[in-house]
Amino acid sequence: MRYYIGAEARLRRRIEDAAMSVFEKWSYEEVITPSVDYYDLFEQGMGQTEAQRGFRFTDNDGRLLALRPDVTSSVARIAATLLADRPRPLRFCYAAPVFRQQPQSHAEWRRENTQLGCELIGVGGKPADLEVLRLAAEILRGLNLQSSYCITINNVEIFNGLAAELDLDTPAREQLRRLIDTRETAELHRFLREFSANDGHGFGQLAQLTGKRDVLQAARDVIRNERSLAALNALENLWTEIESLGLEHEFEIDLGDVPSLDYYTGLTLKIFVHGAGASIGRGGRYDGLTGNFGRAEPAVGFVLNLDALTEVVGRRVSQRS
């Protein structure tokens, strides 16, 4: 629980306004979703594990409700129902608080965070992925964070192909995802020895690959299955576009980034700023999510953590004054 007073409250508002003005420039339409909604919506959207981190309660009629733990699921439902007949693509943006139960020791410890985000629905492929990446970079540059941020990218299908190759059941797959995401190298190698005839050494190496274009070739020396190779090719094509725009110094490839949310289907991204203790943003492609509420269609988006951004920018302002 956090209070913002005076100068800090004004700074927070300025950051929000700066981000929303960039979204507006790119023709994103603001959307406001309910703070309280049916729990089933978020379970369908986020998956059971993540949805259960939300604050759940029942109304007087016994219906299970939740404080909104995620905006993307709500926007996906709007697109698939209320706006099913609107011409595509849909471009939405928002500034909205989300509520999640967090362990006290967790780096992202707040139970309430405000997300600045956007969703591009109804268009797939490289141009759409590149649009949201450029949007995120433009917002960070507009906050004078040049040379202080890095946007890491990956493709979740690389992990999915490798997990399928190991023939993992759901609990084992989740354990592998967690070990990769938390960079627990020794535990990861022990886990892989149980499931891989060659002790999974290559897989363990892959999870530690972070950098620029050279990461892609190193990954090709390890990956053998067609599903992961197709995802690696898509990632390479996207990186080529990033280089063509001269943005490669703002981005990195991180093959150890495996998101916890079930709905990602392709590109994934995380946003880091020097001085923040954890990532201050995340996102990716979620082509199957709207299918939980109606017709499936391609979609991609990201969110920035307004509270974390306020802390980082506030410290920089204090250092300059």
PDB file of N, CA and C in Angstrom, residues 110-193:
ATOM      1  N   ARG A 110       4.528  -4.759  -4.157  1.00  0.00           N
ATOM      2  CA  ARG A 110       3.283  -4.012  -3.929  1.00  0.00           C
ATOM      3  C   ARG A 110       2.054  -4.823  -4.334  1.00  0.00           C
ATOM      4  N   ARG A 111       1.004  -4.654  -3.566  1.00  0.00           N
ATOM      5  CA  ARG A 111      -0.244  -5.348  -3.885  1.00  0.00           C
ATOM      6  C   ARG A 111      -1.082  -4.560  -4.883  1.00  0.00           C
ATOM      7  N   GLU A 112      -0.824  -3.282  -5.005  1.00  0.00           N
ATOM      8  CA  GLU A 112      -1.508  -2.459  -6.008  1.00  0.00           C
ATOM      9  C   GLU A 112      -0.459  -1.760  -6.869  1.00  0.00           C
ATOM     10  N   ASN A 113      -0.565  -1.935  -8.175  1.00  0.00           N
ATOM     11  CA  ASN A 113       0.302  -1.256  -9.130  1.00  0.00           C
ATOM     12  C   ASN A 113      -0.549  -0.678 -10.240  1.00  0.00           C
ATOM     13  N   THR A 114      -0.148   0.462 -10.757  1.00  0.00           N
ATOM     14  CA  THR A 114      -0.851   1.034 -11.905  1.00  0.00           C
ATOM     15  C   THR A 114      -0.103   0.674 -13.175  1.00  0.00           C
ATOM     16  N   GLN A 115      -0.830   0.097 -14.111  1.00  0.00           N
ATOM     17  CA  GLN A 115      -0.251  -0.295 -15.385  1.00  0.00           C
ATOM     18  C   GLN A 115      -0.574   0.733 -16.461  1.00  0.00           C
ATOM     19  N   LEU A 116       0.454   1.149 -17.196  1.00  0.00           N
ATOM     20  CA  LEU A 116       0.296   1.913 -18.428  1.00  0.00           C
ATOM     21  C   LEU A 116       0.492   0.920 -19.563  1.00  0.00           C
ATOM     22  N   GLY A 117      -0.535   0.687 -20.344  1.00  0.00           N
ATOM     23  CA  GLY A 117      -0.408  -0.383 -21.327  1.00  0.00           C
ATOM     24  C   GLY A 117      -1.143  -0.129 -22.613  1.00  0.00           C
ATOM     25  N   CYS A 118      -0.878  -1.005 -23.584  1.00  0.00           N
ATOM     26  CA  CYS A 118      -1.575  -0.935 -24.872  1.00  0.00           C
ATOM     27  C   CYS A 118      -1.769  -2.339 -25.413  1.00  0.00           C
ATOM     28  N   GLU A 119      -2.800  -2.489 -26.222  1.00  0.00           N
ATOM     29  CA  GLU A 119      -3.117  -3.759 -26.864  1.00  0.00           C
ATOM     30  C   GLU A 119      -3.441  -3.495 -28.334  1.00  0.00           C
ATOM     31  N   LEU A 120      -2.812  -4.249 -29.221  1.00  0.00           N
ATOM     32  CA  LEU A 120      -3.047  -4.168 -30.668  1.00  0.00           C
ATOM     33  C   LEU A 120      -3.665  -5.489 -31.086  1.00  0.00           C
ATOM     34  N   ILE A 121      -4.954  -5.462 -31.438  1.00  0.00           N
ATOM     35  CA  ILE A 121      -5.730  -6.681 -31.649  1.00  0.00           C
ATOM     36  C   ILE A 121      -6.237  -6.755 -33.087  1.00  0.00           C
ATOM     37  N   GLY A 122      -6.074  -7.929 -33.693  1.00  0.00           N
ATOM     38  CA  GLY A 122      -6.605  -8.151 -35.028  1.00  0.00           C
ATOM     39  C   GLY A 122      -5.571  -8.100 -36.130  1.00  0.00           C
ATOM     40  N   VAL A 123      -4.306  -7.993 -35.764  1.00  0.00           N
ATOM     41  CA  VAL A 123      -3.244  -7.996 -36.764  1.00  0.00           C
ATOM     42  C   VAL A 123      -2.051  -8.757 -36.196  1.00  0.00           C
ATOM     43  N   GLY A 124      -1.473  -9.625 -37.009  1.00  0.00           N
ATOM     44  CA  GLY A 124      -0.352 -10.436 -36.553  1.00  0.00           C
ATOM     45  C   GLY A 124       0.923 -10.097 -37.296  1.00  0.00           C
ATOM     46  N   GLY A 125       1.941 -10.879 -37.013  1.00  0.00           N
ATOM     47  CA  GLY A 125       3.185 -10.766 -37.759  1.00  0.00           C
ATOM     48  C   GLY A 125       4.147  -9.723 -37.234  1.00  0.00           C
ATOM     49  N   LYS A 126       5.231  -9.622 -37.969  1.00  0.00           N
ATOM     50  CA  LYS A 126       6.352  -8.772 -37.581  1.00  0.00           C
ATOM     51  C   LYS A 126       6.009  -7.293 -37.481  1.00  0.00           C
ATOM     52  N   PRO A 127       5.241  -6.703 -38.409  1.00  0.00           N
ATOM     53  CA  PRO A 127       4.944  -5.265 -38.298  1.00  0.00           C
ATOM     54  C   PRO A 127       4.244  -4.897 -36.990  1.00  0.00           C
ATOM     55  N   ALA A 128       3.306  -5.729 -36.546  1.00  0.00           N
ATOM     56  CA  ALA A 128       2.592  -5.442 -35.295  1.00  0.00           C
ATOM     57  C   ALA A 128       3.522  -5.587 -34.095  1.00  0.00           C
ATOM     58  N   ASP A 129       4.336  -6.646 -34.088  1.00  0.00           N
ATOM     59  CA  ASP A 129       5.300  -6.819 -32.994  1.00  0.00           C
ATOM     60  C   ASP A 129       6.244  -5.622 -32.926  1.00  0.00           C
ATOM     61  N   LEU A 130       6.708  -5.190 -34.082  1.00  0.00           N
ATOM     62  CA  LEU A 130       7.644  -4.070 -34.129  1.00  0.00           C
ATOM     63  C   LEU A 130       6.974  -2.781 -33.660  1.00  0.00           C
ATOM     64  N   GLU A 131       5.696  -2.611 -33.958  1.00  0.00           N
ATOM     65  CA  GLU A 131       4.980  -1.397 -33.541  1.00  0.00           C
ATOM     66  C   GLU A 131       4.967  -1.253 -32.027  1.00  0.00           C
ATOM     67  N   VAL A 132       4.655  -2.336 -31.305  1.00  0.00           N
ATOM     68  CA  VAL A 132       4.587  -2.207 -29.849  1.00  0.00           C
ATOM     69  C   VAL A 132       5.984  -2.037 -29.242  1.00  0.00           C
ATOM     70  N   LEU A 133       6.989  -2.639 -29.854  1.00  0.00           N
ATOM     71  CA  LEU A 133       8.357  -2.444 -29.363  1.00  0.00           C
ATOM     72  C   LEU A 133       8.793  -0.989 -29.546  1.00  0.00           C
ATOM     73  N   ARG A 134       8.472  -0.411 -30.690  1.00  0.00           N
ATOM     74  CA  ARG A 134       8.819   0.991 -30.930  1.00  0.00           C
ATOM     75  C   ARG A 134       8.054   1.922 -29.998  1.00  0.00           C
ATOM     76  N   LEU A 135       6.803   1.569 -29.718  1.00  0.00           N
ATOM     77  CA  LEU A 135       5.998   2.360 -28.783  1.00  0.00           C
ATOM     78  C   LEU A 135       6.634   2.392 -27.395  1.00  0.00           C
ATOM     79  N   ALA A 136       7.032   1.223 -26.899  1.00  0.00           N
ATOM     80  CA  ALA A 136       7.651   1.153 -25.575  1.00  0.00           C
ATOM     81  C   ALA A 136       8.928   1.984 -25.527  1.00  0.00           C
ATOM     82  N   ALA A 137       9.754   1.864 -26.565  1.00  0.00           N
ATOM     83  CA  ALA A 137      11.008   2.616 -26.612  1.00  0.00           C
ATOM     84  C   ALA A 137      10.751   4.119 -26.668  1.00  0.00           C
ATOM     85  N   GLU A 138       9.740   4.539 -27.423  1.00  0.00           N
ATOM     86  CA  GLU A 138       9.440   5.964 -27.545  1.00  0.00           C
ATOM     87  C   GLU A 138       8.993   6.557 -26.204  1.00  0.00           C
ATOM     88  N   ILE A 139       8.206   5.804 -25.447  1.00  0.00           N
ATOM     89  CA  ILE A 139       7.765   6.292 -24.135  1.00  0.00           C
ATOM     90  C   ILE A 139       8.968   6.475 -23.213  1.00  0.00           C
ATOM     91  N   LEU A 140       9.870   5.511 -23.196  1.00  0.00           N
ATOM     92  CA  LEU A 140      11.035   5.586 -22.309  1.00  0.00           C
ATOM     93  C   LEU A 140      11.967   6.717 -22.714  1.00  0.00           C
ATOM     94  N   ARG A 141      12.139   6.917 -24.007  1.00  0.00           N
ATOM     95  CA  ARG A 141      12.962   8.048 -24.463  1.00  0.00           C
ATOM     96  C   ARG A 141      12.307   9.364 -24.075  1.00  0.00           C
ATOM     97  N   GLY A 142      10.977   9.424 -24.154  1.00  0.00           N
ATOM     98  CA  GLY A 142      10.257  10.637 -23.792  1.00  0.00           C
ATOM     99  C   GLY A 142      10.383  10.988 -22.314  1.00  0.00           C
ATOM    100  N   LEU A 143      10.737   9.996 -21.492  1.00  0.00           N
ATOM    101  CA  LEU A 143      10.946  10.229 -20.061  1.00  0.00           C
ATOM    102  C   LEU A 143      12.417  10.494 -19.752  1.00  0.00           C
ATOM    103  N   ASN A 144      13.196  10.753 -20.818  1.00  0.00           N
ATOM    104  CA  ASN A 144      14.632  11.063 -20.682  1.00  0.00           C
ATOM    105  C   ASN A 144      15.406   9.924 -20.025  1.00  0.00           C
ATOM    106  N   LEU A 145      15.053   8.696 -20.385  1.00  0.00           N
ATOM    107  CA  LEU A 145      15.748   7.525 -19.856  1.00  0.00           C
ATOM    108  C   LEU A 145      16.718   6.923 -20.871  1.00  0.00           C
ATOM    109  N   GLN A 146      17.121   7.717 -21.869  1.00  0.00           N
ATOM    110  CA  GLN A 146      18.067   7.233 -22.865  1.00  0.00           C
ATOM    111  C   GLN A 146      19.300   6.656 -22.191  1.00  0.00           C
ATOM    112  N   SER A 147      19.800   5.574 -22.759  1.00  0.00           N
ATOM    113  CA  SER A 147      21.011   4.887 -22.263  1.00  0.00           C
ATOM    114  C   SER A 147      20.817   4.263 -20.892  1.00  0.00           C
ATOM    115  N   SER A 148      19.589   4.300 -20.366  1.00  0.00           N
ATOM    116  CA  SER A 148      19.339   3.732 -19.038  1.00  0.00           C
ATOM    117  C   SER A 148      18.361   2.565 -19.073  1.00  0.00           C
ATOM    118  N   TYR A 149      17.822   2.267 -20.231  1.00  0.00           N
ATOM    119  CA  TYR A 149      16.847   1.186 -20.306  1.00  0.00           C
ATOM    120  C   TYR A 149      17.261   0.146 -21.335  1.00  0.00           C
ATOM    121  N   CYS A 150      16.706  -1.042 -21.174  1.00  0.00           N
ATOM    122  CA  CYS A 150      16.920  -2.125 -22.136  1.00  0.00           C
ATOM    123  C   CYS A 150      15.626  -2.919 -22.240  1.00  0.00           C
ATOM    124  N   ILE A 151      15.212  -3.183 -23.459  1.00  0.00           N
ATOM    125  CA  ILE A 151      14.036  -4.020 -23.707  1.00  0.00           C
ATOM    126  C   ILE A 151      14.533  -5.370 -24.208  1.00  0.00           C
ATOM    127  N   THR A 152      14.268  -6.428 -23.445  1.00  0.00           N
ATOM    128  CA  THR A 152      14.703  -7.764 -23.855  1.00  0.00           C
ATOM    129  C   THR A 152      13.561  -8.474 -24.571  1.00  0.00           C
ATOM    130  N   ILE A 153      13.905  -9.239 -25.591  1.00  0.00           N
ATOM    131  CA  ILE A 153      12.884  -9.943 -26.366  1.00  0.00           C
ATOM    132  C   ILE A 153      13.222 -11.428 -26.460  1.00  0.00           C
ATOM    133  N   ASN A 154      12.180 -12.208 -26.628  1.00  0.00           N
ATOM    134  CA  ASN A 154      12.314 -13.650 -26.811  1.00  0.00           C
ATOM    135  C   ASN A 154      11.071 -14.120 -27.553  1.00  0.00           C
ATOM    136  N   ASN A 155      11.012 -15.402 -27.855  1.00  0.00           N
ATOM    137  CA  ASN A 155       9.816 -16.003 -28.446  1.00  0.00           C
ATOM    138  C   ASN A 155       9.479 -17.227 -27.615  1.00  0.00           C
ATOM    139  N   VAL A 156       8.312 -17.238 -26.974  1.00  0.00           N
ATOM    140  CA  VAL A 156       7.954 -18.306 -26.042  1.00  0.00           C
ATOM    141  C   VAL A 156       7.870 -19.662 -26.723  1.00  0.00           C
ATOM    142  N   GLU A 157       7.721 -19.679 -28.052  1.00  0.00           N
ATOM    143  CA  GLU A 157       7.643 -20.944 -28.765  1.00  0.00           C
ATOM    144  C   GLU A 157       8.980 -21.686 -28.781  1.00  0.00           C
ATOM    145  N   ILE A 158      10.082 -20.980 -28.542  1.00  0.00           N
ATOM    146  CA  ILE A 158      11.369 -21.660 -28.396  1.00  0.00           C
ATOM    147  C   ILE A 158      11.305 -22.583 -27.188  1.00  0.00           C
ATOM    148  N   PHE A 159      10.835 -22.048 -26.062  1.00  0.00           N
ATOM    149  CA  PHE A 159      10.666 -22.855 -24.854  1.00  0.00           C
ATOM    150  C   PHE A 159       9.622 -23.945 -25.066  1.00  0.00           C
ATOM    151  N   ASN A 160       8.492 -23.598 -25.673  1.00  0.00           N
ATOM    152  CA  ASN A 160       7.422 -24.582 -25.853  1.00  0.00           C
ATOM    153  C   ASN A 160       7.886 -25.773 -26.685  1.00  0.00           C
ATOM    154  N   GLY A 161       8.673 -25.501 -27.725  1.00  0.00           N
ATOM    155  CA  GLY A 161       9.185 -26.586 -28.558  1.00  0.00           C
ATOM    156  C   GLY A 161      10.129 -27.489 -27.796  1.00  0.00           C
ATOM    157  N   LEU A 162      10.989 -26.897 -26.986  1.00  0.00           N
ATOM    158  CA  LEU A 162      11.929 -27.689 -26.197  1.00  0.00           C
ATOM    159  C   LEU A 162      11.221 -28.487 -25.115  1.00  0.00           C
ATOM    160  N   ALA A 163      10.202 -27.874 -24.469  1.00  0.00           N
ATOM    161  CA  ALA A 163       9.438 -28.590 -23.448  1.00  0.00           C
ATOM    162  C   ALA A 163       8.689 -29.775 -24.060  1.00  0.00           C
ATOM    163  N   ALA A 164       8.150 -29.574 -25.276  1.00  0.00           N
ATOM    164  CA  ALA A 164       7.463 -30.667 -25.966  1.00  0.00           C
ATOM    165  C   ALA A 164       8.444 -31.775 -26.331  1.00  0.00           C
ATOM    166  N   GLU A 165       9.653 -31.393 -26.712  1.00  0.00           N
ATOM    167  CA  GLU A 165      10.692 -32.370 -27.056  1.00  0.00           C
ATOM    168  C   GLU A 165      11.043 -33.238 -25.855  1.00  0.00           C
ATOM    169  N   LEU A 166      11.011 -32.660 -24.659  1.00  0.00           N
ATOM    170  CA  LEU A 166      11.288 -33.405 -23.435  1.00  0.00           C
ATOM    171  C   LEU A 166      10.069 -34.177 -22.935  1.00  0.00           C
ATOM    172  N   ASP A 167       8.894 -33.954 -23.582  1.00  0.00           N
ATOM    173  CA  ASP A 167       7.653 -34.652 -23.238  1.00  0.00           C
ATOM    174  C   ASP A 167       7.280 -34.424 -21.772  1.00  0.00           C
ATOM    175  N   LEU A 168       7.238 -33.159 -21.361  1.00  0.00           N
ATOM    176  CA  LEU A 168       6.949 -32.811 -19.977  1.00  0.00           C
ATOM    177  C   LEU A 168       5.455 -32.711 -19.735  1.00  0.00           C
ATOM    178  N   ASP A 169       4.998 -33.177 -18.573  1.00  0.00           N
ATOM    179  CA  ASP A 169       3.613 -32.931 -18.193  1.00  0.00           C
ATOM    180  C   ASP A 169       3.508 -31.509 -17.642  1.00  0.00           C
ATOM    181  N   THR A 170       2.294 -31.072 -17.323  1.00  0.00           N
ATOM    182  CA  THR A 170       2.084 -29.673 -16.927  1.00  0.00           C
ATOM    183  C   THR A 170       2.875 -29.266 -15.690  1.00  0.00           C
ATOM    184  N   PRO A 171       2.870 -30.046 -14.602  1.00  0.00           N
ATOM    185  CA  PRO A 171       3.660 -29.642 -13.419  1.00  0.00           C
ATOM    186  C   PRO A 171       5.157 -29.550 -13.715  1.00  0.00           C
ATOM    187  N   ALA A 172       5.684 -30.510 -14.483  1.00  0.00           N
ATOM    188  CA  ALA A 172       7.109 -30.495 -14.809  1.00  0.00           C
ATOM    189  C   ALA A 172       7.443 -29.315 -15.714  1.00  0.00           C
ATOM    190  N   ARG A 173       6.541 -29.017 -16.627  1.00  0.00           N
ATOM    191  CA  ARG A 173       6.764 -27.877 -17.526  1.00  0.00           C
ATOM    192  C   ARG A 173       6.808 -26.579 -16.728  1.00  0.00           C
ATOM    193  N   GLU A 174       5.918 -26.432 -15.754  1.00  0.00           N
ATOM    194  CA  GLU A 174       5.903 -25.225 -14.929  1.00  0.00           C
ATOM    195  C   GLU A 174       7.165 -25.134 -14.070  1.00  0.00           C
ATOM    196  N   GLN A 175       7.622 -26.273 -13.567  1.00  0.00           N
ATOM    197  CA  GLN A 175       8.854 -26.269 -12.781  1.00  0.00           C
ATOM    198  C   GLN A 175      10.047 -25.859 -13.643  1.00  0.00           C
ATOM    199  N   LEU A 176      10.096 -26.366 -14.874  1.00  0.00           N
ATOM    200  CA  LEU A 176      11.177 -25.990 -15.787  1.00  0.00           C
ATOM    201  C   LEU A 176      11.118 -24.502 -16.094  1.00  0.00           C
ATOM    202  N   ARG A 177       9.922 -23.982 -16.349  1.00  0.00           N
ATOM    203  CA  ARG A 177       9.778 -22.558 -16.627  1.00  0.00           C
ATOM    204  C   ARG A 177      10.297 -21.708 -15.464  1.00  0.00           C
ATOM    205  N   ARG A 178       9.950 -22.113 -14.244  1.00  0.00           N
ATOM    206  CA  ARG A 178      10.369 -21.352 -13.074  1.00  0.00           C
ATOM    207  C   ARG A 178      11.882 -21.389 -12.898  1.00  0.00           C
ATOM    208  N   LEU A 179      12.489 -22.549 -13.107  1.00  0.00           N
ATOM    209  CA  LEU A 179      13.937 -22.673 -12.948  1.00  0.00           C
ATOM    210  C   LEU A 179      14.688 -21.825 -13.971  1.00  0.00           C
ATOM    211  N   ILE A 180      14.158 -21.774 -15.196  1.00  0.00           N
ATOM    212  CA  ILE A 180      14.791 -20.939 -16.223  1.00  0.00           C
ATOM    213  C   ILE A 180      14.622 -19.466 -15.883  1.00  0.00           C
ATOM    214  N   ASP A 181      13.399 -19.081 -15.488  1.00  0.00           N
ATOM    215  CA  ASP A 181      13.107 -17.673 -15.240  1.00  0.00           C
ATOM    216  C   ASP A 181      13.887 -17.130 -14.048  1.00  0.00           C
ATOM    217  N   THR A 182      14.129 -17.969 -13.035  1.00  0.00           N
ATOM    218  CA  THR A 182      14.852 -17.512 -11.850  1.00  0.00           C
ATOM    219  C   THR A 182      16.352 -17.761 -11.959  1.00  0.00           C
ATOM    220  N   ARG A 183      16.802 -18.297 -13.082  1.00  0.00           N
ATOM    221  CA  ARG A 183      18.240 -18.515 -13.355  1.00  0.00           C
ATOM    222  C   ARG A 183      18.887 -19.415 -12.305  1.00  0.00           C
ATOM    223  N   GLU A 184      18.151 -20.416 -11.833  1.00  0.00           N
ATOM    224  CA  GLU A 184      18.716 -21.355 -10.868  1.00  0.00           C
ATOM    225  C   GLU A 184      19.455 -22.452 -11.631  1.00  0.00           C
ATOM    226  N   THR A 185      20.694 -22.157 -12.020  1.00  0.00           N
ATOM    227  CA  THR A 185      21.438 -22.994 -12.960  1.00  0.00           C
ATOM    228  C   THR A 185      21.654 -24.409 -12.449  1.00  0.00           C
ATOM    229  N   ALA A 186      22.124 -24.550 -11.221  1.00  0.00           N
ATOM    230  CA  ALA A 186      22.412 -25.883 -10.694  1.00  0.00           C
ATOM    231  C   ALA A 186      21.146 -26.729 -10.624  1.00  0.00           C
ATOM    232  N   GLU A 187      20.051 -26.140 -10.116  1.00  0.00           N
ATOM    233  CA  GLU A 187      18.779 -26.859 -10.038  1.00  0.00           C
ATOM    234  C   GLU A 187      18.259 -27.201 -11.425  1.00  0.00           C
ATOM    235  N   LEU A 188      18.460 -26.285 -12.378  1.00  0.00           N
ATOM    236  CA  LEU A 188      18.010 -26.529 -13.748  1.00  0.00           C
ATOM    237  C   LEU A 188      18.716 -27.744 -14.336  1.00  0.00           C
ATOM    238  N   HIS A 189      20.029 -27.841 -14.158  1.00  0.00           N
ATOM    239  CA  HIS A 189      20.768 -28.981 -14.699  1.00  0.00           C
ATOM    240  C   HIS A 189      20.341 -30.285 -14.031  1.00  0.00           C
ATOM    241  N   ARG A 190      20.074 -30.249 -12.727  1.00  0.00           N
ATOM    242  CA  ARG A 190      19.592 -31.453 -12.045  1.00  0.00           C
ATOM    243  C   ARG A 190      18.233 -31.878 -12.590  1.00  0.00           C
ATOM    244  N   PHE A 191      17.367 -30.893 -12.810  1.00  0.00           N
ATOM    245  CA  PHE A 191      16.037 -31.190 -13.363  1.00  0.00           C
ATOM    246  C   PHE A 191      16.164 -31.809 -14.748  1.00  0.00           C
ATOM    247  N   LEU A 192      16.998 -31.234 -15.600  1.00  0.00           N
ATOM    248  CA  LEU A 192      17.123 -31.700 -16.976  1.00  0.00           C
ATOM    249  C   LEU A 192      17.719 -33.104 -17.065  1.00  0.00           C
ATOM    250  N   ARG A 193      18.579 -33.457 -16.126  1.00  0.00           N
ATOM    251  CA  ARG A 193      19.162 -34.811 -16.138  1.00  0.00           C
ATOM    252  C   ARG A 193      18.092 -35.877 -15.947  1.00  0.00           C
TER     253      ARG A 193
END
